[in-house]
PDB file of C-alpha atoms in Angstrom:
ATOM      1  CA  ARG A   4      -0.217   0.208  -0.006  1.00 90.00           C
ATOM      2  CA  ILE A   5       2.603   2.763   0.857  1.00 90.00           C
ATOM      3  CA  MET A   6       4.804   1.725  -2.930  1.00 90.00           C
ATOM      4  CA  ILE A   7       1.051   2.227  -4.495  1.00 90.00           C
ATOM      5  CA  LYS A   8       0.797   5.701  -2.902  1.00 89.00           C
ATOM      6  CA  LYS A   9       3.847   6.276  -3.879  1.00 88.00           C
ATOM      7  CA  ASP A  10       3.918   5.387  -7.604  1.00 89.00           C
ATOM      8  CA  GLU A  11      -0.526   3.969  -8.637  1.00 89.00           C
ATOM      9  CA  GLN A  12       1.244   2.768 -11.775  1.00 90.00           C
ATOM     10  CA  LEU A  13       3.034  -0.110  -9.474  1.00 89.00           C
ATOM     11  CA  CYS A  14      -0.237  -1.435  -9.857  1.00 89.00           C
ATOM     12  CA  ASN A  15       0.295  -2.913 -13.177  1.00 90.00           C
ATOM     13  CA  ARG A  16       3.759  -4.043 -12.862  1.00 88.00           C
ATOM     14  CA  LEU A  17       3.950  -5.587  -8.864  1.00 91.00           C
ATOM     15  CA  ARG A  18       2.331  -9.182  -8.763  1.00 94.00           C
ATOM     16  CA  VAL A  19       2.440 -11.242  -5.408  1.00 94.00           C
ATOM     17  CA  HIS A  20       1.523 -15.153  -5.557  1.00 96.00           C
ATOM     18  CA  LEU A  21       0.376 -16.113  -2.567  1.00 96.00           C
ATOM     19  CA  VAL A  22       0.873 -19.808  -3.035  1.00 95.00           C
ATOM     20  CA  GLY A  23      -0.563 -22.204   0.065  1.00 93.00           C
ATOM     21  CA  ASP A  24      -3.285 -23.003   2.265  1.00 93.00           C
ATOM     22  CA  PHE A  25      -4.403 -19.065   3.794  1.00 93.00           C
ATOM     23  CA  THR A  26      -7.351 -18.532   5.609  1.00 94.00           C
ATOM     24  CA  ARG A  27      -9.968 -15.712   5.305  1.00 94.00           C
ATOM     25  CA  SER A  28      -8.153 -14.175   8.803  1.00 95.00           C
ATOM     26  CA  ASP A  29      -4.950 -14.395   6.568  1.00 93.00           C
ATOM     27  CA  LEU A  30      -6.651 -12.992   3.541  1.00 96.00           C
ATOM     28  CA  GLU A  31      -8.780 -10.326   5.165  1.00 96.00           C
ATOM     29  CA  PRO A  32      -5.935  -7.856   5.095  1.00 95.00           C
ATOM     30  CA  ILE A  33      -4.693  -7.765   1.776  1.00 95.00           C
ATOM     31  CA  LYS A  34      -8.341  -7.911   0.173  1.00 96.00           C
ATOM     32  CA  ASP A  35      -8.341  -4.776  -1.272  1.00 95.00           C
ATOM     33  CA  LEU A  36      -5.035  -5.361  -2.612  1.00 95.00           C
ATOM     34  CA  MET A  37      -6.357  -8.615  -3.971  1.00 96.00           C
ATOM     35  CA  ASP A  38      -9.585  -6.663  -5.442  1.00 95.00           C
ATOM     36  CA  ILE A  39      -7.174  -4.078  -7.333  1.00 94.00           C
ATOM     37  CA  GLY A  40      -4.841  -7.764  -8.859  1.00 94.00           C
ATOM     38  CA  VAL A  41      -1.681  -6.784  -7.084  1.00 95.00           C
ATOM     39  CA  VAL A  42      -2.012 -10.312  -4.666  1.00 96.00           C
ATOM     40  CA  ILE A  43      -2.895 -12.843  -6.562  1.00 97.00           C
ATOM     41  CA  ASN A  44      -4.069 -16.004  -4.204  1.00 97.00           C
ATOM     42  CA  HIS A  45      -3.443 -19.575  -5.372  1.00 97.00           C
ATOM     43  CA  GLY A  46      -4.536 -21.407  -2.593  1.00 95.00           C
ATOM     44  CA  LEU A  47      -3.165 -24.622  -2.214  1.00 96.00           C
ATOM     45  CA  VAL A  48      -1.315 -26.698  -4.436  1.00 96.00           C
ATOM     46  CA  SER A  49       0.540 -29.618  -5.436  1.00 95.00           C
ATOM     47  CA  ARG A  50       4.461 -29.424  -4.520  1.00 92.00           C
ATOM     48  CA  LYS A  51       5.239 -29.786  -8.329  1.00 95.00           C
ATOM     49  CA  GLU A  52       3.229 -26.619  -8.978  1.00 96.00           C
ATOM     50  CA  SER A  53       4.863 -24.756  -5.442  1.00 94.00           C
ATOM     51  CA  LEU A  54       8.122 -24.937  -6.722  1.00 93.00           C
ATOM     52  CA  GLY A  55       7.192 -24.297 -10.446  1.00 95.00           C
ATOM     53  CA  PHE A  56       5.743 -20.556  -8.963  1.00 96.00           C
ATOM     54  CA  GLN A  57       9.318 -20.532  -7.409  1.00 95.00           C
ATOM     55  CA  GLN A  58      11.441 -21.121 -10.424  1.00 95.00           C
ATOM     56  CA  ILE A  59       9.472 -18.245 -12.052  1.00 95.00           C
ATOM     57  CA  ALA A  60       9.428 -15.653  -9.111  1.00 96.00           C
ATOM     58  CA  ASP A  61      11.557 -12.703  -8.990  1.00 96.00           C
ATOM     59  CA  LEU A  62      11.652 -12.491  -5.498  1.00 97.00           C
ATOM     60  CA  LEU A  63      11.143 -14.992  -3.271  1.00 97.00           C
ATOM     61  CA  LEU A  64       9.208 -13.720  -0.063  1.00 95.00           C
ATOM     62  CA  ILE A  65       9.002 -15.567   3.546  1.00 93.00           C
ATOM     63  CA  ILE A  66       8.064 -14.346   6.794  1.00 91.00           C
ATOM     64  CA  THR A  67       8.669 -15.534  11.187  1.00 89.00           C
ATOM     65  CA  LEU A  68       7.855 -13.875  14.006  1.00 84.00           C
ATOM     66  CA  PRO A  69      10.918 -12.007  14.974  1.00 82.00           C
ATOM     67  CA  ASP A  70      12.743 -13.555  18.131  1.00 73.00           C
ATOM     68  CA  ARG A  71      12.094 -17.204  17.266  1.00 72.00           C
ATOM     69  CA  THR A  72      16.084 -17.806  17.516  1.00 70.00           C
ATOM     70  CA  CYS A  73      15.269 -21.747  17.068  1.00 70.00           C
ATOM     71  CA  SER A  74      12.273 -21.948  14.074  1.00 67.00           C
ATOM     72  CA  VAL A  75      13.404 -21.906  10.879  1.00 74.00           C
ATOM     73  CA  SER A  76      10.543 -23.332   8.022  1.00 78.00           C
ATOM     74  CA  THR A  77      11.574 -25.522   5.419  1.00 82.00           C
ATOM     75  CA  LYS A  78      10.362 -23.480   2.538  1.00 89.00           C
ATOM     76  CA  ILE A  79      13.936 -21.857   2.702  1.00 91.00           C
ATOM     77  CA  TYR A  80      15.797 -24.522   2.142  1.00 90.00           C
ATOM     78  CA  GLU A  81      13.382 -24.673  -1.259  1.00 91.00           C
ATOM     79  CA  TYR A  82      14.060 -21.417  -1.671  1.00 94.00           C
ATOM     80  CA  LEU A  83      18.200 -21.562  -1.318  1.00 94.00           C
ATOM     81  CA  TYR A  84      18.038 -24.130  -3.866  1.00 91.00           C
ATOM     82  CA  THR A  85      16.268 -22.013  -6.247  1.00 92.00           C
ATOM     83  CA  ARG A  86      18.874 -19.299  -6.465  1.00 92.00           C
ATOM     84  CA  LYS A  87      16.559 -16.270  -6.552  1.00 95.00           C
ATOM     85  CA  PRO A  88      16.646 -13.021  -4.358  1.00 98.00           C
ATOM     86  CA  ILE A  89      14.666 -14.236  -0.980  1.00 97.00           C
ATOM     87  CA  LEU A  90      13.152 -11.045   1.277  1.00 97.00           C
ATOM     88  CA  ALA A  91      12.554 -12.075   4.098  1.00 96.00           C
ATOM     89  CA  LEU A  92      10.461 -10.488   7.222  1.00 95.00           C
ATOM     90  CA  THR A  93      12.076 -11.757   9.824  1.00 93.00           C
ATOM     91  CA  TYR A  94      14.688 -10.083  13.183  1.00 92.00           C
ATOM     92  CA  GLY A  95      16.681 -12.196  15.237  1.00 90.00           C
ATOM     93  CA  THR A  96      15.886 -15.531  13.783  1.00 91.00           C
ATOM     94  CA  VAL A  97      17.603 -18.749  12.519  1.00 91.00           C
ATOM     95  CA  LEU A  98      15.979 -17.517   9.281  1.00 93.00           C
ATOM     96  CA  ALA A  99      17.952 -14.211   9.335  1.00 93.00           C
ATOM     97  CA  GLU A 100      21.233 -15.383   9.572  1.00 94.00           C
ATOM     98  CA  MET A 101      20.886 -18.357   7.028  1.00 94.00           C
ATOM     99  CA  VAL A 102      19.760 -15.556   4.290  1.00 96.00           C
ATOM    100  CA  GLU A 103      22.873 -12.718   5.684  1.00 96.00           C
ATOM    101  CA  LYS A 104      25.375 -16.148   5.812  1.00 96.00           C
ATOM    102  CA  THR A 105      24.274 -17.261   2.292  1.00 97.00           C
ATOM    103  CA  ARG A 106      24.158 -13.892   1.138  1.00 97.00           C
ATOM    104  CA  THR A 107      20.662 -14.762  -1.238  1.00 97.00           C
ATOM    105  CA  GLY A 108      18.703 -11.716  -0.098  1.00 97.00           C
ATOM    106  CA  TRP A 109      17.057  -9.173   2.796  1.00 98.00           C
ATOM    107  CA  ASN A 110      16.011  -9.311   5.667  1.00 96.00           C
ATOM    108  CA  VAL A 111      13.713  -7.144   7.164  1.00 96.00           C
ATOM    109  CA  HIS A 112      11.795  -6.777  10.597  1.00 96.00           C
ATOM    110  CA  PRO A 113       8.426  -7.735   9.876  1.00 94.00           C
ATOM    111  CA  HIS A 114       6.927  -5.435  11.468  1.00 95.00           C
ATOM    112  CA  ARG A 115       8.694  -2.005  10.319  1.00 96.00           C
ATOM    113  CA  PRO A 116       6.002  -1.599   7.097  1.00 94.00           C
ATOM    114  CA  GLU A 117       7.904   2.012   6.305  1.00 94.00           C
ATOM    115  CA  ALA A 118      11.313   0.133   6.418  1.00 96.00           C
ATOM    116  CA  ILE A 119       9.705  -3.249   4.059  1.00 95.00           C
ATOM    117  CA  ALA A 120       8.424  -0.647   1.611  1.00 94.00           C
ATOM    118  CA  GLU A 121      11.442   1.152   1.084  1.00 95.00           C
ATOM    119  CA  LEU A 122      13.275  -1.732   0.952  1.00 96.00           C
ATOM    120  CA  LEU A 123      10.977  -3.496  -0.969  1.00 93.00           C
ATOM    121  CA  TRP A 124      10.979  -0.362  -3.577  1.00 93.00           C
ATOM    122  CA  ARG A 125      14.328  -0.439  -4.236  1.00 95.00           C
ATOM    123  CA  ILE A 126      14.467  -4.203  -4.913  1.00 95.00           C
ATOM    124  CA  VAL A 127      11.526  -3.190  -7.697  1.00 92.00           C
ATOM    125  CA  SER A 128      12.662  -0.045  -9.012  1.00 91.00           C
ATOM    126  CA  ASP A 129      16.715  -0.054  -8.927  1.00 95.00           C
ATOM    127  CA  ARG A 130      17.608  -3.071 -11.572  1.00 95.00           C
ATOM    128  CA  GLU A 131      21.586  -2.817  -9.909  1.00 97.00           C
ATOM    129  CA  PHE A 132      20.450  -3.155  -6.176  1.00 97.00           C
ATOM    130  CA  TYR A 133      18.817  -6.130  -7.330  1.00 96.00           C
ATOM    131  CA  HIS A 134      21.521  -7.754  -8.986  1.00 96.00           C
ATOM    132  CA  SER A 135      23.862  -7.049  -6.619  1.00 96.00           C
ATOM    133  CA  LEU A 136      24.164  -9.920  -4.521  1.00 96.00           C
ATOM    134  CA  GLN A 137      26.321 -11.881  -4.578  1.00 96.00           C
ATOM    135  CA  PRO A 138      25.662 -15.412  -2.812  1.00 96.00           C
ATOM    136  CA  ASP A 139      27.694 -17.153  -1.487  1.00 96.00           C
ATOM    137  CA  LEU A 140      27.954 -21.142  -2.971  1.00 94.00           C
ATOM    138  CA  GLU A 141      29.389 -22.488  -0.626  1.00 94.00           C
ATOM    139  CA  GLU A 142      27.241 -21.564   1.985  1.00 94.00           C
ATOM    140  CA  ILE A 143      24.245 -22.094   0.426  1.00 95.00           C
ATOM    141  CA  ASN A 144      26.003 -26.118   0.154  1.00 92.00           C
ATOM    142  CA  LYS A 145      26.275 -26.440   3.559  1.00 91.00           C
ATOM    143  CA  TYR A 146      22.102 -25.955   3.828  1.00 88.00           C
ATOM    144  CA  SER A 147      21.632 -28.640   1.353  1.00 85.00           C
ATOM    145  CA  PHE A 148      19.468 -31.365   1.905  1.00 81.00           C
ATOM    146  CA  VAL A 149      23.014 -34.064   1.010  1.00 85.00           C
ATOM    147  CA  PHE A 150      25.381 -31.781   2.832  1.00 85.00           C
ATOM    148  CA  GLN A 151      22.696 -31.999   6.232  1.00 81.00           C
ATOM    149  CA  ILE A 152      21.983 -35.695   5.701  1.00 85.00           C
ATOM    150  CA  GLU A 153      25.683 -36.125   5.621  1.00 86.00           C
ATOM    151  CA  LYS A 154      25.908 -34.430   8.525  1.00 84.00           C
ATOM    152  CA  LEU A 155      23.446 -36.611  10.919  1.00 84.00           C
ATOM    153  CA  ASP A 156      25.495 -39.608   9.235  1.00 84.00           C
ATOM    154  CA  SER A 157      28.616 -38.239  10.854  1.00 86.00           C
ATOM    155  CA  ILE A 158      27.022 -37.396  14.497  1.00 86.00           C
ATOM    156  CA  ILE A 159      25.584 -40.882  14.627  1.00 86.00           C
ATOM    157  CA  LYS A 160      27.878 -42.935  12.886  1.00 83.00           C
ATOM    158  CA  SER A 161      29.621 -41.130  16.442  1.00 83.00           C
ATOM    159  CA  PHE A 162      28.221 -42.530  18.385  1.00 80.00           C
ATOM    160  CA  ARG A 163      28.725 -46.092  17.842  1.00 74.00           C
ATOM    161  CA  GLY A 164      30.297 -48.198  20.563  1.00 62.00           C
ATOM    162  CA  CYS A 165      28.527 -45.457  23.022  1.00 63.00           C
ATOM    163  CA  ARG A 166      27.366 -47.359  26.549  1.00 61.00           C
ATOM    164  CA  ALA A 167      23.757 -45.964  26.141  1.00 56.00           C
ATOM    165  CA  PRO A 168      24.068 -43.761  29.049  1.00 59.00           C
ATOM    166  CA  PHE A 169      21.009 -45.950  30.166  1.00 55.00           C
ATOM    167  CA  SER A 170      20.033 -49.801  30.177  1.00 52.00           C
ATOM    168  CA  LYS A 171      17.499 -51.405  30.645  1.00 57.00           C
ATOM    169  CA  GLY A 172      15.653 -51.825  34.054  1.00 54.00           C
ATOM    170  CA  THR A 173      17.092 -48.251  35.315  1.00 49.00           C
TER     171      THR A 173
END
C-alpha cells in the first residue's frame, strides 16, 4: 500500500502470488490488494506447482515471527535451492542468519512496514540493487539436503560404540 501510494503505476507491474493454505482471516487484511490484482491467491497447490512458482518468481518472500531463534521453515531450503533473491521478513532468527550468511537476500523486521516498503521499492525500481547480491555458493551448499544428511550421518556414526546412558531396568 505504501509503495502504491508512492507510484500508482506500480499496480500494473507488481504481482504478489500467494501459494499455500491461507485462512479467510489471513486474507482479509489484504482483500483490497487482491481486488486490484496486486495480490493473487492461488491457494493450496501441488508440491510440483509450488516449486514451479518458485522457479519463475523474481523474488521469494518468507515471513517468520521475530526473535523465534530456533524456528526455521523448511521453505528456506527450497528457496536457497532456486538461487532466487529472498526477501525475509524476520528478525533475530536462524532464518535471518541463514539469509545473511548465504548472501541470498535481504532481511527486514516484519513489524516495520515503512522499512519493508523502502527495501521493496529499491528491489523493484533499481535493477542494479536487485542484481547486487553475491550469493555464497559454498555457504548455500552447507544447507543442502545432501550436506545435512552427511552431517547427521557423521554424528550418528560418532555414537557407535558408545555405551548407552541408560540400560534396561534403570
